[in-house]
XYZ file of C-alpha atoms in Angstrom:
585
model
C 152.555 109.233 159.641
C 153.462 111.078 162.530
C 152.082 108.793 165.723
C 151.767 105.560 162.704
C 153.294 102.635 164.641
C 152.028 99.250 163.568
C 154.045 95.893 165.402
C 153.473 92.140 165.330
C 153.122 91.641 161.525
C 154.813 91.128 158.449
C 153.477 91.294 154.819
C 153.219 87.938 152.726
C 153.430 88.608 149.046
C 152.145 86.033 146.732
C 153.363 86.306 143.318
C 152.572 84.812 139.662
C 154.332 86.765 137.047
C 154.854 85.810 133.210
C 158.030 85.406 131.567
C 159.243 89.372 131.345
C 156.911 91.047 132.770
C 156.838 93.210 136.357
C 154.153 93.475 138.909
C 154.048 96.205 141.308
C 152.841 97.384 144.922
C 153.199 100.154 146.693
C 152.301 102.442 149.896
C 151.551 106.173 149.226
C 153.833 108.852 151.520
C 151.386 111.429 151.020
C 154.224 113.635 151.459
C 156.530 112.112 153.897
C 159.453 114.511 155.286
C 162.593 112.056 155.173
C 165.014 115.003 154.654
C 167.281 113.567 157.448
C 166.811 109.578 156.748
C 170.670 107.832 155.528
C 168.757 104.648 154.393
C 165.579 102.900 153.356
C 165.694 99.614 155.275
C 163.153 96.931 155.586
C 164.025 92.656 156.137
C 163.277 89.617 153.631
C 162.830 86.019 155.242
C 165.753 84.087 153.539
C 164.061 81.156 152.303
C 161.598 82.826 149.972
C 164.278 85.623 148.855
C 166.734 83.019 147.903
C 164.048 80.880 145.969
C 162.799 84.223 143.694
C 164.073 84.063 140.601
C 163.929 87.516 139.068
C 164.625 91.491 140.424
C 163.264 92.972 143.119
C 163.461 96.796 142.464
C 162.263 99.409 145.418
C 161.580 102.871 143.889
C 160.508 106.335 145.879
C 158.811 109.282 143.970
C 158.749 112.792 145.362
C 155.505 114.825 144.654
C 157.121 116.290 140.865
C 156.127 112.897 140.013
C 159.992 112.296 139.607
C 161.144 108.196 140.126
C 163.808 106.524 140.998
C 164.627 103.110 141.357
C 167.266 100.657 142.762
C 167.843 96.635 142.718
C 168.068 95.389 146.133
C 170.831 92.611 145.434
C 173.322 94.788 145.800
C 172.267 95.665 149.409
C 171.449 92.442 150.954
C 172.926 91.600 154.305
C 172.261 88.784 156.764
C 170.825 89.609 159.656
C 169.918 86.562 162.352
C 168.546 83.131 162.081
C 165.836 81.988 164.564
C 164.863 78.729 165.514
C 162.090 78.898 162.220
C 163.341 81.393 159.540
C 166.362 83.288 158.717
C 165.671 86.701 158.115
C 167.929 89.115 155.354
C 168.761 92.923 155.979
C 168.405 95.125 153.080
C 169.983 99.058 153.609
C 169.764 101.162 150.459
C 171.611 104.035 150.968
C 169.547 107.540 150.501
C 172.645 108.398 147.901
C 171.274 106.203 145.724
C 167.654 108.226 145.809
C 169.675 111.889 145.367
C 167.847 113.429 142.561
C 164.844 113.299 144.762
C 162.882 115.410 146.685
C 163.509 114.024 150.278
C 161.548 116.627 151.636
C 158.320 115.455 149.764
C 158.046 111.552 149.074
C 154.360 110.569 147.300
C 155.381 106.744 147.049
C 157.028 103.820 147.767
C 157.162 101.437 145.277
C 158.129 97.703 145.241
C 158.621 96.263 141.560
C 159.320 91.795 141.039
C 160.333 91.702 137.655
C 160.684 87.950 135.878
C 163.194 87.287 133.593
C 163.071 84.630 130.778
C 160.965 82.403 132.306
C 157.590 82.382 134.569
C 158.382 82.537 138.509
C 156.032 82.377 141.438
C 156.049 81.831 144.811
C 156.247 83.901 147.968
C 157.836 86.665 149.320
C 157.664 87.602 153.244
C 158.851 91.331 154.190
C 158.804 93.323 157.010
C 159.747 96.571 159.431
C 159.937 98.484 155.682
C 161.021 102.181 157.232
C 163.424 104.836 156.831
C 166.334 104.647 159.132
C 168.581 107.173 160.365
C 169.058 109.530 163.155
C 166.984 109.070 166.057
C 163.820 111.373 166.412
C 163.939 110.874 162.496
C 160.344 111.952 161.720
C 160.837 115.184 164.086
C 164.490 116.008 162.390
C 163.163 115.694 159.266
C 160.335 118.041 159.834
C 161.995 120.303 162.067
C 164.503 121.616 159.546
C 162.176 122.826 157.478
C 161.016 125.184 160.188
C 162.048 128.683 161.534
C 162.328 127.691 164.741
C 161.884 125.524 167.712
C 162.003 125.222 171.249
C 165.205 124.523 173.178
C 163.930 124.203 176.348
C 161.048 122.352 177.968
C 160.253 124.242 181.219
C 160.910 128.126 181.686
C 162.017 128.189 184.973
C 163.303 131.445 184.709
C 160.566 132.645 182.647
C 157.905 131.293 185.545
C 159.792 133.295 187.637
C 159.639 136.420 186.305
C 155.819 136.675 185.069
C 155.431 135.699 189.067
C 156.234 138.947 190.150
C 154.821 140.685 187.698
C 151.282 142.130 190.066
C 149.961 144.583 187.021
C 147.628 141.969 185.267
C 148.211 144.181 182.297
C 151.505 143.551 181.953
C 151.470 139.570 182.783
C 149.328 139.490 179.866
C 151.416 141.268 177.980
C 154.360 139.276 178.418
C 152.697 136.157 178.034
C 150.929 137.155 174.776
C 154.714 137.976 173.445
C 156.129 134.492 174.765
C 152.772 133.178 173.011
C 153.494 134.632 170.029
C 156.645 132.836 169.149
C 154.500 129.408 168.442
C 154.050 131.719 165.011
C 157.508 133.512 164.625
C 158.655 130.086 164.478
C 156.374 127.544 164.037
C 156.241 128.178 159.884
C 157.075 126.464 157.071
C 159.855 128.426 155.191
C 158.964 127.686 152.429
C 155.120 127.677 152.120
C 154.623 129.988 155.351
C 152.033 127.743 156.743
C 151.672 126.961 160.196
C 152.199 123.353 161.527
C 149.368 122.230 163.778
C 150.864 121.511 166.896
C 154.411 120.435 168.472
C 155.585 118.636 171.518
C 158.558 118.969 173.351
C 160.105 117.338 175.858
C 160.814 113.511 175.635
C 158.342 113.112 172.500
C 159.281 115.500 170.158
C 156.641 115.731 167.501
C 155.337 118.204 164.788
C 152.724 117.703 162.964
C 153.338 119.220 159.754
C 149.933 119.943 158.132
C 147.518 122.368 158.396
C 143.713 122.708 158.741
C 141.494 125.940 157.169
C 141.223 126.855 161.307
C 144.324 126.687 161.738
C 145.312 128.802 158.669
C 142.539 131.760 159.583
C 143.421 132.170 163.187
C 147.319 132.440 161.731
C 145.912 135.374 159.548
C 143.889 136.996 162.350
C 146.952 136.402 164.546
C 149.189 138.186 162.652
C 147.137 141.100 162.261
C 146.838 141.376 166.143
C 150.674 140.541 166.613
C 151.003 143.785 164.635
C 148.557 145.897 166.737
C 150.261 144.925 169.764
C 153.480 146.055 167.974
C 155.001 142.848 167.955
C 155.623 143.005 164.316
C 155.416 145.913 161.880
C 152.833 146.370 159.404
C 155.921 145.156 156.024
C 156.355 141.909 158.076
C 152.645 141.484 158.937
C 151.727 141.919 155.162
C 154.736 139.732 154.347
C 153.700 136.492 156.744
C 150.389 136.383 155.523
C 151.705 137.218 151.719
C 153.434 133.871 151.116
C 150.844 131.873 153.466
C 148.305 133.612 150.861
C 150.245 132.368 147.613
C 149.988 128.999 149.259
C 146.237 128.543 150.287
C 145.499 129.640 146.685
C 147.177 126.422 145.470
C 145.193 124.043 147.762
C 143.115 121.757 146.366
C 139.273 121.992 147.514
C 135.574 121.210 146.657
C 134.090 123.364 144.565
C 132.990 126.260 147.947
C 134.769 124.967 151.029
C 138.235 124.066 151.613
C 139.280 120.727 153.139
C 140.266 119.343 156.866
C 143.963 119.183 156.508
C 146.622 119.829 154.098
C 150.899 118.626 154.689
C 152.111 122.285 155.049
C 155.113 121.707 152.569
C 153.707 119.106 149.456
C 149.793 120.606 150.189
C 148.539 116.673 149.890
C 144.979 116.199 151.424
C 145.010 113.407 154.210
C 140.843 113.567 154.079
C 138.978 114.921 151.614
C 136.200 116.133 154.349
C 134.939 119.637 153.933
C 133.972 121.229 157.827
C 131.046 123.828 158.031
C 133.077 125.200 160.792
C 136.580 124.942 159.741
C 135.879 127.034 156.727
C 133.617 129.575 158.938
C 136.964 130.428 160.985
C 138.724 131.126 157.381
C 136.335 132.988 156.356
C 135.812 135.166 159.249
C 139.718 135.680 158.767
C 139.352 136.823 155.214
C 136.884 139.630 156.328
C 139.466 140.328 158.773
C 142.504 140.745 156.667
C 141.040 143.046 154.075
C 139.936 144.938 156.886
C 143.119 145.513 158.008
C 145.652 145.480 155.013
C 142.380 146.204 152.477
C 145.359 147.866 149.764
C 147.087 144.049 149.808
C 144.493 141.616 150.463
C 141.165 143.329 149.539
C 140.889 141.954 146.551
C 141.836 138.824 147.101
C 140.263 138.107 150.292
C 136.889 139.227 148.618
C 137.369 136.602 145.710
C 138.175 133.715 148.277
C 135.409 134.888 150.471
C 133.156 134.829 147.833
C 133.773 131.104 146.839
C 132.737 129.891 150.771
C 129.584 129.631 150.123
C 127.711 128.094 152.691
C 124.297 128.139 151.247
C 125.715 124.716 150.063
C 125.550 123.335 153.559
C 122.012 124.278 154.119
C 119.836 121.937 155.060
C 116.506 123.621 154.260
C 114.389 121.094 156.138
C 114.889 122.131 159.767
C 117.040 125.580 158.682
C 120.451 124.180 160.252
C 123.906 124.098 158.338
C 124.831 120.519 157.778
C 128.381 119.615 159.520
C 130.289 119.151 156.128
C 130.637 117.114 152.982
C 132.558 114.034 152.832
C 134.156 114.278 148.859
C 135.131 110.522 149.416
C 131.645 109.141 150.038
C 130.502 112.177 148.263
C 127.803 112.897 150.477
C 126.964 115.326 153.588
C 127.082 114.658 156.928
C 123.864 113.725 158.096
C 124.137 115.286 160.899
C 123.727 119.313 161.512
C 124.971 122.061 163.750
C 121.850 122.080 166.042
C 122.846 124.268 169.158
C 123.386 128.292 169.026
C 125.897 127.923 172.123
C 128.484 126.087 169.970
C 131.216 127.466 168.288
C 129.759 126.780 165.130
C 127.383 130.122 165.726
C 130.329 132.062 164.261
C 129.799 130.047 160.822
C 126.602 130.637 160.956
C 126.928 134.616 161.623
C 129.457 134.839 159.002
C 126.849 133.002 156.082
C 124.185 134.938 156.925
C 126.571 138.358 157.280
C 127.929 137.533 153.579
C 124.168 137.083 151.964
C 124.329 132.789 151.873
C 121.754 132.577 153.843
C 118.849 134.858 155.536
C 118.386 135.880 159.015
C 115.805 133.147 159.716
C 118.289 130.513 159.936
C 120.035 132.109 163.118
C 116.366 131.758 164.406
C 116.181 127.951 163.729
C 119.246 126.837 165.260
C 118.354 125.667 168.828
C 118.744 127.390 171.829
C 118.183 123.657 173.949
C 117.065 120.426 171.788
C 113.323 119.774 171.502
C 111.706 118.416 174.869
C 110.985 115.134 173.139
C 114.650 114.080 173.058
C 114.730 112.336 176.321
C 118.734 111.558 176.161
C 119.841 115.208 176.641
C 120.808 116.194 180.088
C 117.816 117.889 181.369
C 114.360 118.503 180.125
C 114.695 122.088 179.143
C 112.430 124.761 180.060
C 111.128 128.347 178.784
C 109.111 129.762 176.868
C 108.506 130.628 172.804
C 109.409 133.758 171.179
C 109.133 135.080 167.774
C 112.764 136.000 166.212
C 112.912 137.113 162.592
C 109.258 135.823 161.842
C 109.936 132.641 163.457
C 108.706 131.125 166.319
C 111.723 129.953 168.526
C 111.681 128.210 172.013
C 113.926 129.833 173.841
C 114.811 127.368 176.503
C 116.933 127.025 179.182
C 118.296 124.498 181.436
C 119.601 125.245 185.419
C 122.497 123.989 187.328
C 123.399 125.000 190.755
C 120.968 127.877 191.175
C 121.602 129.050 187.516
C 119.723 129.351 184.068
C 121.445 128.944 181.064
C 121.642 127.808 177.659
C 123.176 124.930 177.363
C 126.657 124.057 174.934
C 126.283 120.597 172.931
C 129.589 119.488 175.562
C 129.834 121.566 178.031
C 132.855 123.050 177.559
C 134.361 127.132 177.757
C 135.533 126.391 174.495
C 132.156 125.809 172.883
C 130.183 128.858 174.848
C 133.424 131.436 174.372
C 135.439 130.738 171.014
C 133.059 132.527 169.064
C 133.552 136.018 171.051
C 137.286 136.229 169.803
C 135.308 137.899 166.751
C 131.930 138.385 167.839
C 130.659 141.756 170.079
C 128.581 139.494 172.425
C 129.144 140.821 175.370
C 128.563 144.417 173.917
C 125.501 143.884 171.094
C 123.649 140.905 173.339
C 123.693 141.750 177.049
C 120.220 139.872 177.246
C 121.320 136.884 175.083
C 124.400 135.328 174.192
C 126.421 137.879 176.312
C 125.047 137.009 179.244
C 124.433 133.138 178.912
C 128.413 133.814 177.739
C 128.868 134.928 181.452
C 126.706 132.739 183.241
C 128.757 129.424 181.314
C 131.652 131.032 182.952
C 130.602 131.618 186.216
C 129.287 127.834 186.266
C 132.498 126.256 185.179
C 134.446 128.320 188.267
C 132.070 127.360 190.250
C 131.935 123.730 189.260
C 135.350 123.032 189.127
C 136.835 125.212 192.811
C 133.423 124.613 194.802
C 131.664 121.111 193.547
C 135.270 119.410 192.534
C 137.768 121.127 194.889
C 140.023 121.944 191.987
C 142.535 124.350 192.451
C 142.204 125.636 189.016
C 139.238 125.670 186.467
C 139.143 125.345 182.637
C 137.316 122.613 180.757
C 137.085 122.314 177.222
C 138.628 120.158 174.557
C 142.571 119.379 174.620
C 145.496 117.474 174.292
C 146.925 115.358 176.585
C 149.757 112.910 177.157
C 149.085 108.943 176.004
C 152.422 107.309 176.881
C 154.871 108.214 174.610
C 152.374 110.172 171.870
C 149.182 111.935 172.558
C 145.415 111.996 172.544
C 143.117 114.871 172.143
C 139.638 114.529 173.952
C 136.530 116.369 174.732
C 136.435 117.578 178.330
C 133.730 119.659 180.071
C 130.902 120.225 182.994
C 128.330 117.667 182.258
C 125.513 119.552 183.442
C 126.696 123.008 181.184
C 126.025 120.388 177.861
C 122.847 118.901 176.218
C 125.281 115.805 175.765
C 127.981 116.708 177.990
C 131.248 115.735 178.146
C 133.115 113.986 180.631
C 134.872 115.730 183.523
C 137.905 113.899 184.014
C 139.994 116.682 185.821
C 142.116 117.904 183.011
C 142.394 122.098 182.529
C 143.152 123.626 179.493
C 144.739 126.991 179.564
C 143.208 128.416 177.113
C 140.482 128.188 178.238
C 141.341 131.253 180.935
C 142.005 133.291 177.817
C 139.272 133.266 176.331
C 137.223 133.777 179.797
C 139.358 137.091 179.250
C 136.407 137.891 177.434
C 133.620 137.406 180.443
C 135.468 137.201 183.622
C 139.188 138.978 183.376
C 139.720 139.263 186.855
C 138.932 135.531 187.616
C 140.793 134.125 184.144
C 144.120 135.978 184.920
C 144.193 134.763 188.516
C 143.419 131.144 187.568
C 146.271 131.788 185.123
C 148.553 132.940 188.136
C 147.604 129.940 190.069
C 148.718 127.853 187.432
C 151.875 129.211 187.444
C 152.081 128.742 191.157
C 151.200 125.233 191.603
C 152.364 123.862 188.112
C 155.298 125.405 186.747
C 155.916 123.289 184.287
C 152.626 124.396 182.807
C 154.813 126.883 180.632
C 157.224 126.588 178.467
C 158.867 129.036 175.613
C 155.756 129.784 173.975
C 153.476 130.502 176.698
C 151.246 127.872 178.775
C 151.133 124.542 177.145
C 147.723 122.726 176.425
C 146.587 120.926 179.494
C 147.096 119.811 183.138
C 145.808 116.833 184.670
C 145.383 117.651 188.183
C 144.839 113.723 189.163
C 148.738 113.519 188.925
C 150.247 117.140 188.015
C 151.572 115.608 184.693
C 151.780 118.521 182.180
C 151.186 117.806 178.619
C 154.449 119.894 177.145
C 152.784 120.460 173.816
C 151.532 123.160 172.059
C 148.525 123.184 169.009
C 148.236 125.680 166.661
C 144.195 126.489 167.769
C 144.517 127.087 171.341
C 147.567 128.761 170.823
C 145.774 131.327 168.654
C 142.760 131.384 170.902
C 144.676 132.727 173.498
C 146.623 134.693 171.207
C 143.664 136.763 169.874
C 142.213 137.023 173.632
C 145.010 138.641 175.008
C 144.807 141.234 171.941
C 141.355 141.852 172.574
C 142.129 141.970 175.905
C 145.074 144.602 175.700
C 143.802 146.402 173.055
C 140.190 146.799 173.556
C 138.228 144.459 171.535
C 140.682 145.085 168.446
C 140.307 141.929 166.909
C 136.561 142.293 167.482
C 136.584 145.825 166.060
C 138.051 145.077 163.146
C 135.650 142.439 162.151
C 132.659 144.594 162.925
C 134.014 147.185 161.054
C 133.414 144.716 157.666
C 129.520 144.531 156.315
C 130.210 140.538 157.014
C 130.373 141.780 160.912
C 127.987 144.402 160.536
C 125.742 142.832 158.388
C 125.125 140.127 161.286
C 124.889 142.687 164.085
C 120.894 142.494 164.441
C 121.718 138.542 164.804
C 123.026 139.634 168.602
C 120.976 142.489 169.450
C 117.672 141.339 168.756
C 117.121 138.249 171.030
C 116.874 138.206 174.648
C 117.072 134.932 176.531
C 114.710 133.488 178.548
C 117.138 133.546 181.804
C 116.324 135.216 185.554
């Protein structure tokens, strides 16, 4: 795998094998990208290889199910003797694997065949790998690509968005810089966006693909085309071929699964997301909305399959969080809190007939009062919603009431209104607790932390050579609350494009100021730690869109929004926003 770096053990083979006959092992690649490898390495102690008395045979198989195999004798090579073992070098040349598919390995295979008589024994191996150039994994991936990168920091670019003073136009040329992440960022051959990259001194790209991920690439490309960025042919083309390849993923019967390798399709977990498959279907209302002569059809037939009456847990009226196909059970554990960004799964079942109205009603607005762990004891008062009685609590950080997020976070209160009309259909409600979440992070972060900037919400950050992504928020804005550790996301300011534009694009402009390496070729990258100023230069595939999508609505007012209430899914949901008012002064 990408980050997979195991040291400080080798793997003993014991072996009893009849006269003629083979046993294998193996390790499956799901996948694996070795386009650019020149060898498949890996060392033998010498004691225990010279004492085997048959063939050892290493085979690789690409994903046609295609084998080939080789016998290692004939690529032995001493390597160094240490004061306890003598260890042997075996390099088989990638020539002697050419009929395969080196962009798509499913297994490696290690075959100890006897010959006329029984052998057992031993066998000790280790550091089994694919050698060539260095930055292998990210060679091997990256030619597969459009594009990439070729620079880390954008001096010049900083520059220039600097003296830009219209905040129209700053957005605008950050939204085309932003962009590129999906001009380039692409399989060829599948069209399938990888979910993130890094630059810099750890080049990485993780080549697979998540049903988010694939959505906000749909909803993306629409927008890129309303902001003329692309014309309408090449908008209908990207999501065309991306199209022909999500119908040939694998999935459980009505959702679709975490992540998929954006070339071979392989699963790496066969976990089915409520939420994951709520973004991809809010993208298939939006595509037939915009291009309904191309993808109408289809887009109905795949929306049609999500059905997320199959998550419903009809015992307290919540969506469960997914299905695990290798347990084969749910979760046992449910999307509980309206200020999450789950709500948009949620308003997309009940838009598209899964479920009724009444379930919006029994998601929480704050836990029960009983569950003494959560942050606060919540206040308020009950209020019937769609025939059922709801408790529409509140909790209240400096000076403020508000409904609280299950973390804290922008992300959770905010990613939602990339779709939804909150601010316009629920002044009362969600719009305004939308605003209030807002005001408290600024607040928290420049006034109660002294930050320079604000913006906390889950991200990626740096982890010595490879990287980590954590859940960061204000405490108090969560029922659980994650931690504040001082690290700002960027995209979080885009999506506060939404509630507070003035604020967001200045806290964008002071980011520029005071941490110019903050941006790179494809807009701001994912996070700042402002303990140190380190930059994380990486970019992911779902805060890139995020921000994408909120500079469109942004620029173009509300198109993405527009075109998703123009469907009957978004219209269908609209009473979901207008009807409830919060119980906030």
């Amino acid at each position: 795998e990408e980050d997979g770096v195991n040291h400080g053990r080798s793997l003993l083979v014991e072996y009893s094998i009849a006269a003629g006959e083979t046993a294998r092992f193996f390790a499956p690649l799901k996948g694996l990208d070795m386009s650019r490898a020149d060898f498949l390495v890996f060392l033998a102690r010498q004691k225990e290889l010279d004492a085997f008395g048959g063939k050892i045979l290493i085979g690789l198989r690409d994903v046609s199910g295609k084998t080939v195999t080789t016998d290692v004798r004939s690529y032995m090579k001493r390597l160094w003797s240490g004061p306890r073992s003598a260890w042997v070098q075996v390099a088989i040349p990638k020539t002697e694997y050419r009929s395969l598919d080196f962009n798509q390995l499913e297994r490696l295979e290690i075959a100890l065949t006897a010959g006329d008589q029984k052998i057992s024994g031993n066998l000790v191996l280790d550091e089994i790998s694919f050698f060539g150039p260095s930055e292998l994994v990210f060679r091997s991936n990256a030619d597969n690509l459009k594009g990439f990168p070729k620079t880390v920091v954008w001096d010049g670019r900083v520059r220039e968005l600097m003296q830009i003073q219209n905040d129209h136009k700053l957005i605008q040329a950050v939204a085309r810089d932003t962009w590129q992440y999906f001009e380039n960022l692409i399989d060829r051959q599948t069209g399938l966006p990888v979910d993130h990259i890094r630059v810099g001194e750890a080049l990485g790209i993780g080549a697979y693909v998540s049903p988010t991920n694939l959505g906000l690439y749909w909803i993306a490309t629409v927008a890129a085309f309303d902001l003329s960025l692309i014309s309408k042919e090449e908008a209908i083309a990207n999501i065309r071929l991306s199209f022909a390849s999500f119908k040939k993923l694998n999935h459980w019967g009505v959702g679709y699964y975490n992540y998929y390798q954006t070339r071979s399709f392989g699963v790496t977990r066969e976990y089915v997301s409520v939420v994951d498959n709520g973004w991809l279907a809010a993208a298939l209302v939006v595509i037939r909305q915009a291009f309904p002569e191309e993808f109408g059809k289809e887009a109905s037939e795949a929306l049609k399959k999500l059905d997320f009456s199959e998550f419903y847990d009809s015992s307290n009226g919540q969506l469960r969080l997914g299905f695990d196909a290798d347990k084969g059970d749910f979760s046992p554990y449910h999307y509980g809190l309206l200020a999450t960004e789950a709500r948009l799964a949620s308003y997309v079942a009940i838009g598209k007939g899964d479920l009724g109205k009444e379930h919006w009603a029994r998601i929480y607005r704050t836990l029960p009062a009983e569950w003494d762990w959560q942050k606060q004891t919540p206040q308020g008062s009950v209020r019937e919603l769609f025939g059922v009685p709801v408790f529409e609590g509140f909790y209240t950080y400096l000076g403020k009431q508000f409904v609280p997020s299950w973390g804290g976070s922008l992300f959770e209160f905010l990613a939602p209104t990339l779709l939804l009309k909150e601010q316009e259909l629920a002044p009362k409600g969600l719009g305004k607790n939308n605003e209030i979440a807002t005001d408290l992070q600024i607040q928290h972060a420049l006034q109660e932390r002294g930050y320079p900037v604000w913006g906390l919400a889950p991200c990626a950050t740096r982890n010595g050579k490879y990287w980590v992504y954590r859940e960061y928020g204000v405490p108090a804005l969560g029922a659980k609350g994650y931690a504040d550790r001082g690290v700002i996301a960027p995209y979080v300011s885009f999506l506060a494009l939404a509630t507070r534009p003035q604020a967001a694009i200045q806290n964008l402009r002071e980011m520029l100021l005071r941490y110019p390496g903050i941006y790179g070729e494809y807009g701001f990258y994912d996070a700042v730690d402002l303990s140190n100023g380190a930059v994380n230069p990486q970019y992911l595939a779902l805060d890139q869109a995020m921000s994408f999508l909120a500079m469109a609505n942004y620029l173009k007012d509300g198109a993405v929004r527009k075109r998703f209430h123009a469907d009957p899914v978004g219209k269908q949901g609209e009473e979901l926003l207008k009807e409830e008012i919060f119980s906030l002064n």
